[in-house]
Amino acid sequence: MKIFFAVCFLFITTVCFSQTKPGLKLWYNQPSGTTWENALPIGNGRLGAMVYGNVEKEIIQLNEHTVWSGGPNRNDNPMALDSLARIRQLIFAGKQKEAEKIANQAIITKKSHGQMFQPVGNLQLAFAGHGTYSDYYRELDIEKAVTKTSYTVNGVTYTREALASFPDRVVVMRLTASKPGSLSFNASFTKPLPKTVVQTTAAKELTTTGTTMDHDGVKGLVNFKGIARIKLDGGRLQPTTPRSLLKMLIPPPFIFPLPPTLTITTM
């Protein structure tokens, strides 16, 4: 049985290149828990994700490189140009302290000193009955930029692989189980920003739409939208309540993209 996730956010893409030696991997024999520094990063220069590799509740933190607090603004000091000549004179005259005092008043900004990079949200995958497991392993293949998590529950081996594709502009996760019909879980998308709406469209797409936060006196004006398009190979897709849930009753094999909020069961 296989499951595929993909999520795309509607922004301009940047290019990121890296060079690594073949065969390099980071590997661990325990999950990340809730510690962000323990999660494994993937990205394509525009989209990024931190994969925690937890068993019962997987966490995939998502971000996009233009999702920042605030919005377009000027934070220059209007007194700077008129004061520059005097500051130079004082410096050349050896009066550094006096020059520094004027610079602090006339050049240093009086408002916004910068904005914050903000997360789009966390995709959480909850696997009921996976509290007791064995043979746990997770890794980040640095050469391939792919994360992998595997473990065994009741004789069934579960594997998750994730990557961020540059040409396809998506973050993808594939979930597999060694025994058909064994993969069943609930997926939900958290909303860390207050101005965010998660909903299901008439085309049975899941969207997360929001605006970034105000910060340092600058109003949040960066709008973002993530779209999850679901493709099934067998089974059916059914929007349900509460919130924006999609209930998926799917016999293996099946394929669907990374959703903000989903409930998945197998037949």
PDB file of C-alpha atoms in Angstrom:
ATOM      1  CA  MET A   1       0.000   0.000   0.000  1.00  0.00           C
ATOM      2  CA  LYS A   2       1.338   3.415  -0.898  1.00  0.00           C
ATOM      3  CA  ILE A   3       0.264   6.991  -0.196  1.00  0.00           C
ATOM      4  CA  PHE A   4       1.710  10.106  -1.761  1.00  0.00           C
ATOM      5  CA  PHE A   5       1.388  13.667  -0.434  1.00  0.00           C
ATOM      6  CA  ALA A   6       2.176  16.890  -2.282  1.00  0.00           C
ATOM      7  CA  VAL A   7       1.623  20.518  -1.288  1.00  0.00           C
ATOM      8  CA  CYS A   8       2.217  23.664  -3.339  1.00  0.00           C
ATOM      9  CA  PHE A   9       2.150  27.345  -2.374  1.00  0.00           C
ATOM     10  CA  LEU A  10       1.564  30.068  -4.938  1.00  0.00           C
ATOM     11  CA  PHE A  11       4.760  32.120  -4.891  1.00  0.00           C
ATOM     12  CA  ILE A  12       7.845  32.809  -7.021  1.00  0.00           C
ATOM     13  CA  THR A  13      10.542  30.148  -6.918  1.00  0.00           C
ATOM     14  CA  THR A  14      14.222  30.783  -6.172  1.00  0.00           C
ATOM     15  CA  VAL A  15      17.154  28.555  -7.049  1.00  0.00           C
ATOM     16  CA  CYS A  16      19.366  26.807  -4.504  1.00  0.00           C
ATOM     17  CA  PHE A  17      22.317  24.580  -5.384  1.00  0.00           C
ATOM     18  CA  SER A  18      24.486  22.493  -3.112  1.00  0.00           C
ATOM     19  CA  GLN A  19      27.381  20.087  -3.469  1.00  0.00           C
ATOM     20  CA  THR A  20      27.730  17.040  -1.247  1.00  0.00           C
ATOM     21  CA  LYS A  21      29.779  13.886  -1.117  1.00  0.00           C
ATOM     22  CA  PRO A  22      27.966  10.641  -2.031  1.00  0.00           C
ATOM     23  CA  GLY A  23      26.722   8.388   0.740  1.00  0.00           C
ATOM     24  CA  LEU A  24      26.416  11.057   3.430  1.00  0.00           C
ATOM     25  CA  LYS A  25      23.496  10.470   5.806  1.00  0.00           C
ATOM     26  CA  LEU A  26      22.269  11.663   9.160  1.00  0.00           C
ATOM     27  CA  TRP A  27      20.557   8.764  10.940  1.00  0.00           C
ATOM     28  CA  TYR A  28      18.877   8.252  14.310  1.00  0.00           C
ATOM     29  CA  ASN A  29      17.238   5.449  16.272  1.00  0.00           C
ATOM     30  CA  GLN A  30      14.632   7.583  18.021  1.00  0.00           C
ATOM     31  CA  PRO A  31      11.974  10.162  16.977  1.00  0.00           C
ATOM     32  CA  SER A  32      12.323  13.933  17.336  1.00  0.00           C
ATOM     33  CA  GLY A  33       9.466  14.292  19.817  1.00  0.00           C
ATOM     34  CA  THR A  34       8.546  17.974  20.004  1.00  0.00           C
ATOM     35  CA  THR A  35      12.100  19.339  19.679  1.00  0.00           C
ATOM     36  CA  TRP A  36      12.405  21.399  16.490  1.00  0.00           C
ATOM     37  CA  GLU A  37      16.198  21.068  16.379  1.00  0.00           C
ATOM     38  CA  ASN A  38      15.889  17.275  16.174  1.00  0.00           C
ATOM     39  CA  ALA A  39      13.676  17.325  13.057  1.00  0.00           C
ATOM     40  CA  LEU A  40      15.207  16.717   9.616  1.00  0.00           C
ATOM     41  CA  PRO A  41      15.055  19.534   7.029  1.00  0.00           C
ATOM     42  CA  ILE A  42      14.161  19.316   3.353  1.00  0.00           C
ATOM     43  CA  GLY A  43      13.651  22.160   0.882  1.00  0.00           C
ATOM     44  CA  ASN A  44      13.892  23.303  -2.713  1.00  0.00           C
ATOM     45  CA  GLY A  45      14.946  26.933  -2.238  1.00  0.00           C
ATOM     46  CA  ARG A  46      11.339  28.100  -2.009  1.00  0.00           C
ATOM     47  CA  LEU A  47       9.391  25.503  -0.047  1.00  0.00           C
ATOM     48  CA  GLY A  48      10.771  23.945   3.099  1.00  0.00           C
ATOM     49  CA  ALA A  49       9.731  21.339   5.645  1.00  0.00           C
ATOM     50  CA  MET A  50      10.971  19.993   8.962  1.00  0.00           C
ATOM     51  CA  VAL A  51      10.125  16.285   9.263  1.00  0.00           C
ATOM     52  CA  TYR A  52       9.978  15.112  12.885  1.00  0.00           C
ATOM     53  CA  GLY A  53       9.768  11.365  12.254  1.00  0.00           C
ATOM     54  CA  ASN A  54       7.403  10.687  15.167  1.00  0.00           C
ATOM     55  CA  VAL A  55       5.531   7.381  15.177  1.00  0.00           C
ATOM     56  CA  GLU A  56       2.087   8.035  16.686  1.00  0.00           C
ATOM     57  CA  LYS A  57       1.907  11.696  15.644  1.00  0.00           C
ATOM     58  CA  GLU A  58       4.119  12.697  12.762  1.00  0.00           C
ATOM     59  CA  ILE A  59       4.758  16.436  12.455  1.00  0.00           C
ATOM     60  CA  ILE A  60       5.744  18.107   9.190  1.00  0.00           C
ATOM     61  CA  GLN A  61       6.365  21.819   9.638  1.00  0.00           C
ATOM     62  CA  LEU A  62       5.879  23.711   6.373  1.00  0.00           C
ATOM     63  CA  ASN A  63       7.116  27.088   5.215  1.00  0.00           C
ATOM     64  CA  GLU A  64       7.537  29.186   2.071  1.00  0.00           C
ATOM     65  CA  HIS A  65      10.306  31.713   1.543  1.00  0.00           C
ATOM     66  CA  THR A  66       8.082  34.802   1.149  1.00  0.00           C
ATOM     67  CA  VAL A  67       5.862  34.209   4.196  1.00  0.00           C
ATOM     68  CA  TRP A  68       7.080  37.014   6.469  1.00  0.00           C
ATOM     69  CA  SER A  69       5.335  39.235   8.998  1.00  0.00           C
ATOM     70  CA  GLY A  70       4.499  42.833   8.142  1.00  0.00           C
ATOM     71  CA  GLY A  71       4.420  44.204   4.619  1.00  0.00           C
ATOM     72  CA  PRO A  72       6.012  46.800   2.334  1.00  0.00           C
ATOM     73  CA  ASN A  73       7.186  49.781   4.382  1.00  0.00           C
ATOM     74  CA  ARG A  74       9.906  52.410   4.713  1.00  0.00           C
ATOM     75  CA  ASN A  75      11.954  52.395   7.872  1.00  0.00           C
ATOM     76  CA  ASP A  76      14.609  54.907   6.876  1.00  0.00           C
ATOM     77  CA  ASN A  77      15.159  57.986   9.041  1.00  0.00           C
ATOM     78  CA  PRO A  78      14.109  61.166   7.137  1.00  0.00           C
ATOM     79  CA  MET A  79      16.834  63.155   8.945  1.00  0.00           C
ATOM     80  CA  ALA A  80      19.645  60.979   7.590  1.00  0.00           C
ATOM     81  CA  LEU A  81      20.547  62.866   4.400  1.00  0.00           C
ATOM     82  CA  ASP A  82      20.662  66.327   5.962  1.00  0.00           C
ATOM     83  CA  SER A  83      22.789  65.064   8.882  1.00  0.00           C
ATOM     84  CA  LEU A  84      25.329  63.044   6.904  1.00  0.00           C
ATOM     85  CA  ALA A  85      27.696  65.922   6.062  1.00  0.00           C
ATOM     86  CA  ARG A  86      27.869  67.055   9.691  1.00  0.00           C
ATOM     87  CA  ILE A  87      28.560  63.501  10.916  1.00  0.00           C
ATOM     88  CA  ARG A  88      31.432  63.175   8.431  1.00  0.00           C
ATOM     89  CA  GLN A  89      32.931  66.472   9.574  1.00  0.00           C
ATOM     90  CA  LEU A  90      32.886  65.336  13.192  1.00  0.00           C
ATOM     91  CA  ILE A  91      34.504  61.997  12.339  1.00  0.00           C
ATOM     92  CA  PHE A  92      37.335  63.641  10.391  1.00  0.00           C
ATOM     93  CA  ALA A  93      37.769  66.078  13.274  1.00  0.00           C
ATOM     94  CA  GLY A  94      38.269  63.155  15.635  1.00  0.00           C
ATOM     95  CA  LYS A  95      35.005  63.765  17.497  1.00  0.00           C
ATOM     96  CA  GLN A  96      33.678  60.210  17.246  1.00  0.00           C
ATOM     97  CA  LYS A  97      31.440  60.370  20.321  1.00  0.00           C
ATOM     98  CA  GLU A  98      29.651  63.471  19.076  1.00  0.00           C
ATOM     99  CA  ALA A  99      29.309  61.961  15.600  1.00  0.00           C
ATOM    100  CA  GLU A 100      27.894  58.769  17.109  1.00  0.00           C
ATOM    101  CA  LYS A 101      25.325  60.724  19.122  1.00  0.00           C
ATOM    102  CA  ILE A 102      24.034  62.536  16.030  1.00  0.00           C
ATOM    103  CA  ALA A 103      24.030  59.300  13.994  1.00  0.00           C
ATOM    104  CA  ASN A 104      21.899  57.555  16.616  1.00  0.00           C
ATOM    105  CA  GLN A 105      19.357  60.358  16.375  1.00  0.00           C
ATOM    106  CA  ALA A 106      19.426  61.064  12.647  1.00  0.00           C
ATOM    107  CA  ILE A 107      20.379  57.818  10.884  1.00  0.00           C
ATOM    108  CA  ILE A 108      19.214  54.894  13.027  1.00  0.00           C
ATOM    109  CA  THR A 109      15.596  54.033  12.212  1.00  0.00           C
ATOM    110  CA  LYS A 110      12.891  55.072  14.652  1.00  0.00           C
ATOM    111  CA  LYS A 111      10.531  52.245  13.705  1.00  0.00           C
ATOM    112  CA  SER A 112      10.500  48.702  12.288  1.00  0.00           C
ATOM    113  CA  HIS A 113      13.917  47.090  12.678  1.00  0.00           C
ATOM    114  CA  GLY A 114      12.986  44.036  10.624  1.00  0.00           C
ATOM    115  CA  GLN A 115      10.336  41.363  10.200  1.00  0.00           C
ATOM    116  CA  MET A 116       9.952  37.716  11.199  1.00  0.00           C
ATOM    117  CA  PHE A 117       9.923  34.631   8.991  1.00  0.00           C
ATOM    118  CA  GLN A 118       6.639  32.835   9.736  1.00  0.00           C
ATOM    119  CA  PRO A 119       5.549  29.186   9.329  1.00  0.00           C
ATOM    120  CA  VAL A 120       2.642  28.240   7.100  1.00  0.00           C
ATOM    121  CA  GLY A 121       1.629  25.499   9.554  1.00  0.00           C
ATOM    122  CA  ASN A 122       2.167  21.920  10.640  1.00  0.00           C
ATOM    123  CA  LEU A 123       0.799  18.855   8.932  1.00  0.00           C
ATOM    124  CA  GLN A 124       0.119  16.277  11.649  1.00  0.00           C
ATOM    125  CA  LEU A 125      -0.438  12.586  10.916  1.00  0.00           C
ATOM    126  CA  ALA A 126      -1.953  10.604  13.808  1.00  0.00           C
ATOM    127  CA  PHE A 127      -1.584   6.804  13.729  1.00  0.00           C
ATOM    128  CA  ALA A 128      -3.861   5.105  16.272  1.00  0.00           C
ATOM    129  CA  GLY A 129      -2.410   1.967  17.857  1.00  0.00           C
ATOM    130  CA  HIS A 130       1.203   2.774  16.970  1.00  0.00           C
ATOM    131  CA  GLY A 131       2.281   3.512  20.528  1.00  0.00           C
ATOM    132  CA  THR A 132       4.244   0.267  20.791  1.00  0.00           C
ATOM    133  CA  TYR A 133       6.766  -0.211  17.985  1.00  0.00           C
ATOM    134  CA  SER A 134      10.170  -1.712  17.211  1.00  0.00           C
ATOM    135  CA  ASP A 135      13.014  -1.426  14.684  1.00  0.00           C
ATOM    136  CA  TYR A 136      12.737   2.367  14.574  1.00  0.00           C
ATOM    137  CA  TYR A 137      15.025   4.206  12.142  1.00  0.00           C
ATOM    138  CA  ARG A 138      15.063   7.605  10.481  1.00  0.00           C
ATOM    139  CA  GLU A 139      17.561   9.328   8.230  1.00  0.00           C
ATOM    140  CA  LEU A 140      18.296  12.285   6.010  1.00  0.00           C
ATOM    141  CA  ASP A 141      20.078  11.271   2.817  1.00  0.00           C
ATOM    142  CA  ILE A 142      22.116  14.410   2.189  1.00  0.00           C
ATOM    143  CA  GLU A 143      23.052  13.438  -1.379  1.00  0.00           C
ATOM    144  CA  LYS A 144      19.431  12.817  -2.416  1.00  0.00           C
ATOM    145  CA  ALA A 145      17.797  15.324  -0.010  1.00  0.00           C
ATOM    146  CA  VAL A 146      15.268  12.678   1.065  1.00  0.00           C
ATOM    147  CA  THR A 147      14.128  11.884   4.601  1.00  0.00           C
ATOM    148  CA  LYS A 148      13.063   8.370   5.566  1.00  0.00           C
ATOM    149  CA  THR A 149      11.333   7.014   8.672  1.00  0.00           C
ATOM    150  CA  SER A 150      10.616   3.312   9.228  1.00  0.00           C
ATOM    151  CA  TYR A 151       9.362   1.183  12.127  1.00  0.00           C
ATOM    152  CA  THR A 152       7.410  -2.019  12.808  1.00  0.00           C
ATOM    153  CA  VAL A 153       4.044  -2.455  14.565  1.00  0.00           C
ATOM    154  CA  ASN A 154       2.442  -5.901  14.983  1.00  0.00           C
ATOM    155  CA  GLY A 155       4.650  -7.412  12.293  1.00  0.00           C
ATOM    156  CA  VAL A 156       3.897  -4.673   9.736  1.00  0.00           C
ATOM    157  CA  THR A 157       6.705  -2.373   8.586  1.00  0.00           C
ATOM    158  CA  TYR A 158       5.700   1.244   7.938  1.00  0.00           C
ATOM    159  CA  THR A 159       7.868   3.573   5.866  1.00  0.00           C
ATOM    160  CA  ARG A 160       7.621   7.298   5.163  1.00  0.00           C
ATOM    161  CA  GLU A 161       9.781   9.150   2.651  1.00  0.00           C
ATOM    162  CA  ALA A 162       9.717  12.905   2.022  1.00  0.00           C
ATOM    163  CA  LEU A 163      11.393  15.314  -0.377  1.00  0.00           C
ATOM    164  CA  ALA A 164      10.970  18.827  -1.764  1.00  0.00           C
ATOM    165  CA  SER A 165      10.957  18.787  -5.570  1.00  0.00           C
ATOM    166  CA  PHE A 166      12.391  21.858  -7.283  1.00  0.00           C
ATOM    167  CA  PRO A 167      11.009  21.278 -10.830  1.00  0.00           C
ATOM    168  CA  ASP A 168       7.574  20.253  -9.506  1.00  0.00           C
ATOM    169  CA  ARG A 169       7.476  22.992  -6.828  1.00  0.00           C
ATOM    170  CA  VAL A 170       5.988  20.702  -4.190  1.00  0.00           C
ATOM    171  CA  VAL A 171       6.795  18.976  -0.923  1.00  0.00           C
ATOM    172  CA  VAL A 172       6.026  15.269  -1.284  1.00  0.00           C
ATOM    173  CA  MET A 173       5.648  12.469   1.251  1.00  0.00           C
ATOM    174  CA  ARG A 174       5.157   8.794   0.406  1.00  0.00           C
ATOM    175  CA  LEU A 175       3.770   6.407   3.026  1.00  0.00           C
ATOM    176  CA  THR A 176       3.898   2.635   2.594  1.00  0.00           C
ATOM    177  CA  ALA A 177       3.025  -0.463   4.623  1.00  0.00           C
ATOM    178  CA  SER A 178       4.345  -3.978   4.083  1.00  0.00           C
ATOM    179  CA  LYS A 179       0.846  -5.459   4.470  1.00  0.00           C
ATOM    180  CA  PRO A 180      -2.132  -4.261   2.350  1.00  0.00           C
ATOM    181  CA  GLY A 181      -4.919  -2.550   4.270  1.00  0.00           C
ATOM    182  CA  SER A 182      -2.689  -1.697   7.242  1.00  0.00           C
ATOM    183  CA  LEU A 183      -2.239   2.021   6.653  1.00  0.00           C
ATOM    184  CA  SER A 184      -4.848   4.107   8.476  1.00  0.00           C
ATOM    185  CA  PHE A 185      -4.414   7.546  10.051  1.00  0.00           C
ATOM    186  CA  ASN A 186      -5.866  10.997  10.659  1.00  0.00           C
ATOM    187  CA  ALA A 187      -4.218  14.027   9.065  1.00  0.00           C
ATOM    188  CA  SER A 188      -4.786  17.584  10.244  1.00  0.00           C
ATOM    189  CA  PHE A 189      -3.298  20.941   9.339  1.00  0.00           C
ATOM    190  CA  THR A 190      -2.661  23.388  12.193  1.00  0.00           C
ATOM    191  CA  LYS A 191      -3.102  27.140  11.805  1.00  0.00           C
ATOM    192  CA  PRO A 192      -0.300  28.979  13.646  1.00  0.00           C
ATOM    193  CA  LEU A 193      -1.337  32.357  12.218  1.00  0.00           C
ATOM    194  CA  PRO A 194      -4.663  33.823  13.444  1.00  0.00           C
ATOM    195  CA  LYS A 195      -5.761  35.084  10.016  1.00  0.00           C
ATOM    196  CA  THR A 196      -5.919  31.649   8.382  1.00  0.00           C
ATOM    197  CA  VAL A 197      -8.868  29.723   6.923  1.00  0.00           C
ATOM    198  CA  VAL A 198      -8.799  26.019   6.017  1.00  0.00           C
ATOM    199  CA  GLN A 199     -11.609  24.835   3.774  1.00  0.00           C
ATOM    200  CA  THR A 200     -12.763  22.353   1.133  1.00  0.00           C
ATOM    201  CA  THR A 201     -13.615  23.601  -2.368  1.00  0.00           C
ATOM    202  CA  ALA A 202     -16.368  22.415  -4.686  1.00  0.00           C
ATOM    203  CA  ALA A 203     -13.704  20.541  -6.644  1.00  0.00           C
ATOM    204  CA  LYS A 204     -12.825  18.634  -3.452  1.00  0.00           C
ATOM    205  CA  GLU A 205      -9.562  20.473  -3.074  1.00  0.00           C
ATOM    206  CA  LEU A 206      -8.299  21.503   0.333  1.00  0.00           C
ATOM    207  CA  THR A 207      -6.988  25.036   0.700  1.00  0.00           C
ATOM    208  CA  THR A 208      -5.323  27.002   3.451  1.00  0.00           C
ATOM    209  CA  THR A 209      -5.531  30.761   2.949  1.00  0.00           C
ATOM    210  CA  GLY A 210      -4.176  33.405   5.265  1.00  0.00           C
ATOM    211  CA  THR A 211      -2.382  36.662   5.962  1.00  0.00           C
ATOM    212  CA  THR A 212       0.790  37.079   7.970  1.00  0.00           C
ATOM    213  CA  MET A 213       0.902  38.860  11.341  1.00  0.00           C
ATOM    214  CA  ASP A 214       1.518  42.501  12.214  1.00  0.00           C
ATOM    215  CA  HIS A 215       4.939  43.152  13.728  1.00  0.00           C
ATOM    216  CA  ASP A 216       6.874  46.119  15.074  1.00  0.00           C
ATOM    217  CA  GLY A 217       4.199  48.594  14.005  1.00  0.00           C
ATOM    218  CA  VAL A 218       3.921  47.236  10.441  1.00  0.00           C
ATOM    219  CA  LYS A 219       0.616  45.700   9.343  1.00  0.00           C
ATOM    220  CA  GLY A 220       0.778  42.136   8.050  1.00  0.00           C
ATOM    221  CA  LEU A 221       0.018  42.273   4.319  1.00  0.00           C
ATOM    222  CA  VAL A 222       1.568  39.087   2.924  1.00  0.00           C
ATOM    223  CA  ASN A 223      -1.241  36.849   1.678  1.00  0.00           C
ATOM    224  CA  PHE A 224      -0.587  33.161   1.072  1.00  0.00           C
ATOM    225  CA  LYS A 225      -2.573  30.240  -0.254  1.00  0.00           C
ATOM    226  CA  GLY A 226      -1.773  26.547  -0.251  1.00  0.00           C
ATOM    227  CA  ILE A 227      -3.724  24.114  -2.429  1.00  0.00           C
ATOM    228  CA  ALA A 228      -3.961  20.354  -1.964  1.00  0.00           C
ATOM    229  CA  ARG A 229      -5.243  18.507  -5.025  1.00  0.00           C
ATOM    230  CA  ILE A 230      -6.188  14.928  -4.296  1.00  0.00           C
ATOM    231  CA  LYS A 231      -5.795  12.131  -6.830  1.00  0.00           C
ATOM    232  CA  LEU A 232      -7.194   8.715  -6.017  1.00  0.00           C
ATOM    233  CA  ASP A 233      -6.517   5.326  -7.561  1.00  0.00           C
ATOM    234  CA  GLY A 234      -9.631   3.551  -6.345  1.00  0.00           C
ATOM    235  CA  GLY A 235     -11.635   4.388  -3.240  1.00  0.00           C
ATOM    236  CA  ARG A 236     -13.636   7.575  -2.736  1.00  0.00           C
ATOM    237  CA  LEU A 237     -13.258  11.052  -1.345  1.00  0.00           C
ATOM    238  CA  GLN A 238     -15.963  12.512   0.900  1.00  0.00           C
ATOM    239  CA  PRO A 239     -15.982  15.957   2.573  1.00  0.00           C
ATOM    240  CA  THR A 240     -17.220  15.725   6.170  1.00  0.00           C
ATOM    241  CA  THR A 241     -17.675  17.874   9.250  1.00  0.00           C
ATOM    242  CA  PRO A 242     -16.561  19.350  11.632  1.00  0.00           C
ATOM    243  CA  ARG A 243     -14.130  21.907  10.217  1.00  0.00           C
ATOM    244  CA  SER A 244     -12.740  21.202   6.780  1.00  0.00           C
ATOM    245  CA  LEU A 245     -12.314  17.448   6.865  1.00  0.00           C
ATOM    246  CA  LEU A 246     -12.074  15.054   3.972  1.00  0.00           C
ATOM    247  CA  LYS A 247     -12.880  11.462   4.785  1.00  0.00           C
ATOM    248  CA  MET A 248     -11.107   9.013   2.527  1.00  0.00           C
ATOM    249  CA  LEU A 249     -12.176   5.396   2.258  1.00  0.00           C
ATOM    250  CA  ILE A 250      -9.576   3.911  -0.030  1.00  0.00           C
ATOM    251  CA  PRO A 251      -8.509   0.398  -0.911  1.00  0.00           C
ATOM    252  CA  PRO A 252      -4.780   0.040  -1.729  1.00  0.00           C
ATOM    253  CA  PRO A 253      -3.042   1.275  -3.756  1.00  0.00           C
ATOM    254  CA  PHE A 254      -3.991   4.956  -3.679  1.00  0.00           C
ATOM    255  CA  ILE A 255      -2.432   8.366  -4.235  1.00  0.00           C
ATOM    256  CA  PHE A 256      -3.327  11.801  -2.902  1.00  0.00           C
ATOM    257  CA  PRO A 257      -1.554  15.135  -2.254  1.00  0.00           C
ATOM    258  CA  LEU A 258      -0.584  16.712   1.048  1.00  0.00           C
ATOM    259  CA  PRO A 259      -3.752  18.206   2.619  1.00  0.00           C
ATOM    260  CA  PRO A 260      -4.315  20.818   5.280  1.00  0.00           C
ATOM    261  CA  THR A 261      -6.839  18.543   7.032  1.00  0.00           C
ATOM    262  CA  LEU A 262      -7.757  14.932   6.239  1.00  0.00           C
ATOM    263  CA  THR A 263      -9.130  11.799   7.830  1.00  0.00           C
ATOM    264  CA  ILE A 264      -7.871   8.655   6.103  1.00  0.00           C
ATOM    265  CA  THR A 265      -8.946   5.065   6.591  1.00  0.00           C
ATOM    266  CA  THR A 266      -8.374   1.959   4.501  1.00  0.00           C
ATOM    267  CA  MET A 267     -10.701  -0.774   3.385  1.00  0.00           C
TER     268      MET A 267
END
